[in-house]
Amino acid sequence: MPGYGKKYDVIGIGVLVSDIFVQGASIGFFSYAIGHEARSFIGLEEGSKGKAAIIMHTGGSSANCLAALKYANPDLDVAYFTLLGIGRFSDVLYNDQKQRGIDVSGIVRRNNFQPGTSIILTSGRHSAGRDRAILTHYGSSDYLTDDDFLANEEFLRSARWLDISSFKEETVDPLLRFIERLKKESQGVKIFLAPSASMIEPKKEAVKEMLRHADVLVLNDLEAQYLADEEDMEKATIKLQRSGPRK
């Protein structure tokens, strides 16, 4: 059981999508010069037809993190907060979270919203995933509102940690306002923040504000450079540390 009077060890806040992996040896690489820049692409030759293996998983950075935590330590109490539609495909994502042992009582359900989907195109030649391209539709998860956060604020405050991963655009400002309220009335909730480039690019200033309240910040090199407006990684790291995150 969680300590410090909290109901949950971790609540994840993020997208919930169907990851569809399309893998085939006929998927190739193409290089073109666009202006003065050389660009590489992955795909099929126009008009061709190739065999492929299709694998489907539930995805989303925070959702995957919770699943890994629960697998490693089944005694952890974990829950998820996001927005899903009402329908067969949304039900698959919802039920998969339940099967993983993740509390779904905080998942908001509403009509007229499609669940998110990522299509990952890969040849499978490189295990590190360097030969892949991803198309993502964030779907319902990116339409959480201020009212959704306010209605579930008691639930969200009942965690020791909030694992906040990437949203696209619409949810970022309501998320920032929630974080500011949370930290203003601090009740021992810590924030693990992992914004992706797709969140940083349209909402860089809002994400920078979130840094002031984060306890842990996780970024890859490109995300760090972009968020810090600094190409030198050492300088980018120093700038981000001075922005507020403790780790």
mmCIF file of C-alpha atoms in Angstrom, residues 20-135:
data_model
loop_
_atom_site.group_PDB
_atom_site.id
_atom_site.type_symbol
_atom_site.label_atom_id
_atom_site.label_comp_id
_atom_site.label_asym_id
_atom_site.label_seq_id
_atom_site.Cartn_x
_atom_site.Cartn_y
_atom_site.Cartn_z
ATOM 1 C CA ILE A 20 0.006 -0.827 -34.831
ATOM 2 C CA PHE A 21 3.397 -2.170 -35.948
ATOM 3 C CA VAL A 22 3.694 -2.844 -39.684
ATOM 4 C CA GLN A 23 6.873 -4.829 -40.340
ATOM 5 C CA GLY A 24 8.094 -6.266 -43.617
ATOM 6 C CA ALA A 25 11.323 -6.973 -45.501
ATOM 7 C CA SER A 26 9.898 -5.224 -48.575
ATOM 8 C CA ILE A 27 9.815 -1.923 -46.695
ATOM 9 C CA GLY A 28 12.815 0.011 -47.959
ATOM 10 C CA PHE A 29 14.830 3.173 -47.486
ATOM 11 C CA PHE A 30 14.928 6.128 -49.853
ATOM 12 C CA SER A 31 17.174 9.179 -49.837
ATOM 13 C CA TYR A 32 16.416 12.457 -51.532
ATOM 14 C CA ALA A 33 17.966 15.901 -51.622
ATOM 15 C CA ILE A 34 15.430 18.545 -50.594
ATOM 16 C CA GLY A 35 17.059 21.858 -51.335
ATOM 17 C CA HIS A 36 20.525 21.601 -49.816
ATOM 18 C CA GLU A 37 19.455 19.005 -47.246
ATOM 19 C CA ALA A 38 19.715 15.225 -47.658
ATOM 20 C CA ARG A 39 16.635 13.459 -46.256
ATOM 21 C CA SER A 40 15.998 9.739 -45.684
ATOM 22 C CA PHE A 41 12.606 8.054 -45.929
ATOM 23 C CA ILE A 42 11.158 4.636 -45.209
ATOM 24 C CA GLY A 43 8.305 3.092 -47.165
ATOM 25 C CA LEU A 44 7.208 1.116 -50.225
ATOM 26 C CA GLU A 45 7.745 1.923 -53.847
ATOM 27 C CA GLU A 46 4.704 3.597 -55.358
ATOM 28 C CA GLY A 47 2.277 1.048 -56.796
ATOM 29 C CA SER A 48 4.040 -1.919 -55.163
ATOM 30 C CA LYS A 49 2.521 -4.492 -52.836
ATOM 31 C CA GLY A 50 4.541 -6.200 -50.124
ATOM 32 C CA LYS A 51 3.919 -8.704 -47.356
ATOM 33 C CA ALA A 52 3.904 -7.440 -43.802
ATOM 34 C CA ALA A 53 3.367 -8.644 -40.253
ATOM 35 C CA ILE A 54 0.871 -6.646 -38.209
ATOM 36 C CA ILE A 55 1.263 -6.462 -34.426
ATOM 37 C CA MET A 56 -1.018 -4.410 -32.173
ATOM 38 C CA HIS A 57 -0.301 -3.191 -28.645
ATOM 39 C CA THR A 58 -1.667 -0.603 -26.260
ATOM 40 C CA GLY A 59 0.705 2.358 -26.274
ATOM 41 C CA GLY A 60 1.412 5.736 -24.783
ATOM 42 C CA SER A 61 4.542 6.651 -22.824
ATOM 43 C CA SER A 62 2.907 6.926 -19.415
ATOM 44 C CA ALA A 63 0.675 3.897 -19.998
ATOM 45 C CA ASN A 64 3.700 1.778 -20.892
ATOM 46 C CA CYS A 65 5.583 3.062 -17.853
ATOM 47 C CA LEU A 66 2.713 2.087 -15.529
ATOM 48 C CA ALA A 67 2.476 -1.366 -17.107
ATOM 49 C CA ALA A 68 6.224 -1.890 -16.567
ATOM 50 C CA LEU A 69 6.009 -0.701 -12.954
ATOM 51 C CA LYS A 70 3.087 -3.010 -12.242
ATOM 52 C CA TYR A 71 4.832 -5.946 -13.898
ATOM 53 C CA ALA A 72 8.015 -5.351 -11.881
ATOM 54 C CA ASN A 73 6.153 -4.840 -8.609
ATOM 55 C CA PRO A 74 2.579 -6.207 -8.559
ATOM 56 C CA ASP A 75 2.023 -4.701 -5.102
ATOM 57 C CA LEU A 76 2.173 -1.149 -6.449
ATOM 58 C CA ASP A 77 -1.130 0.709 -6.659
ATOM 59 C CA VAL A 78 -1.244 2.496 -10.002
ATOM 60 C CA ALA A 79 -3.996 4.281 -11.940
ATOM 61 C CA TYR A 80 -4.452 6.175 -15.194
ATOM 62 C CA PHE A 81 -6.072 9.464 -16.160
ATOM 63 C CA THR A 82 -6.977 10.236 -19.754
ATOM 64 C CA LEU A 83 -9.962 10.712 -22.051
ATOM 65 C CA LEU A 84 -11.439 7.896 -24.127
ATOM 66 C CA GLY A 85 -14.476 7.748 -26.351
ATOM 67 C CA ILE A 86 -17.313 5.272 -26.069
ATOM 68 C CA GLY A 87 -17.105 2.465 -28.575
ATOM 69 C CA ARG A 88 -15.444 -0.803 -29.477
ATOM 70 C CA PHE A 89 -11.923 0.508 -30.102
ATOM 71 C CA SER A 90 -11.908 2.676 -26.985
ATOM 72 C CA ASP A 91 -13.182 -0.306 -24.995
ATOM 73 C CA VAL A 92 -10.174 -2.365 -26.134
ATOM 74 C CA LEU A 93 -7.769 0.213 -24.676
ATOM 75 C CA TYR A 94 -9.837 0.593 -21.498
ATOM 76 C CA ASN A 95 -10.074 -3.158 -20.867
ATOM 77 C CA ASP A 96 -6.394 -3.700 -21.634
ATOM 78 C CA GLN A 97 -5.484 -1.297 -18.836
ATOM 79 C CA LYS A 98 -7.717 -3.240 -16.447
ATOM 80 C CA GLN A 99 -6.081 -6.520 -17.469
ATOM 81 C CA ARG A 100 -2.686 -5.018 -16.720
ATOM 82 C CA GLY A 101 -3.829 -4.328 -13.158
ATOM 83 C CA ILE A 102 -4.105 -0.573 -13.650
ATOM 84 C CA ASP A 103 -6.981 1.247 -11.932
ATOM 85 C CA VAL A 104 -9.190 2.808 -14.645
ATOM 86 C CA SER A 105 -11.587 4.718 -12.367
ATOM 87 C CA GLY A 106 -9.975 7.988 -13.443
ATOM 88 C CA ILE A 107 -10.384 7.452 -17.181
ATOM 89 C CA VAL A 108 -12.948 9.911 -18.550
ATOM 90 C CA ARG A 109 -15.359 8.482 -21.157
ATOM 91 C CA ARG A 110 -17.331 10.632 -23.627
ATOM 92 C CA ASN A 111 -19.211 10.122 -26.875
ATOM 93 C CA ASN A 112 -17.974 11.350 -30.258
ATOM 94 C CA PHE A 113 -14.273 10.863 -29.605
ATOM 95 C CA GLN A 114 -12.013 8.453 -31.467
ATOM 96 C CA PRO A 115 -9.160 6.757 -29.598
ATOM 97 C CA GLY A 116 -5.602 7.551 -30.578
ATOM 98 C CA THR A 117 -3.642 5.399 -33.009
ATOM 99 C CA SER A 118 0.032 5.139 -33.922
ATOM 100 C CA ILE A 119 1.160 3.316 -37.052
ATOM 101 C CA ILE A 120 4.797 2.257 -36.798
ATOM 102 C CA LEU A 121 6.318 1.347 -40.152
ATOM 103 C CA THR A 122 9.542 -0.686 -39.886
ATOM 104 C CA SER A 123 11.623 -3.161 -41.843
ATOM 105 C CA GLY A 124 12.694 -4.877 -38.620
ATOM 106 C CA ARG A 125 16.330 -4.835 -39.690
ATOM 107 C CA HIS A 126 17.555 -2.829 -36.692
ATOM 108 C CA SER A 127 16.503 -3.882 -33.200
ATOM 109 C CA ALA A 128 17.211 -0.389 -31.855
ATOM 110 C CA GLY A 129 14.329 0.943 -33.933
ATOM 111 C CA ARG A 130 16.453 3.225 -36.106
ATOM 112 C CA ASP A 131 14.640 2.078 -39.246
ATOM 113 C CA ARG A 132 11.150 3.138 -38.331
ATOM 114 C CA ALA A 133 8.734 5.940 -39.057
ATOM 115 C CA ILE A 134 5.658 6.718 -36.966
ATOM 116 C CA LEU A 135 2.324 8.294 -37.846
#
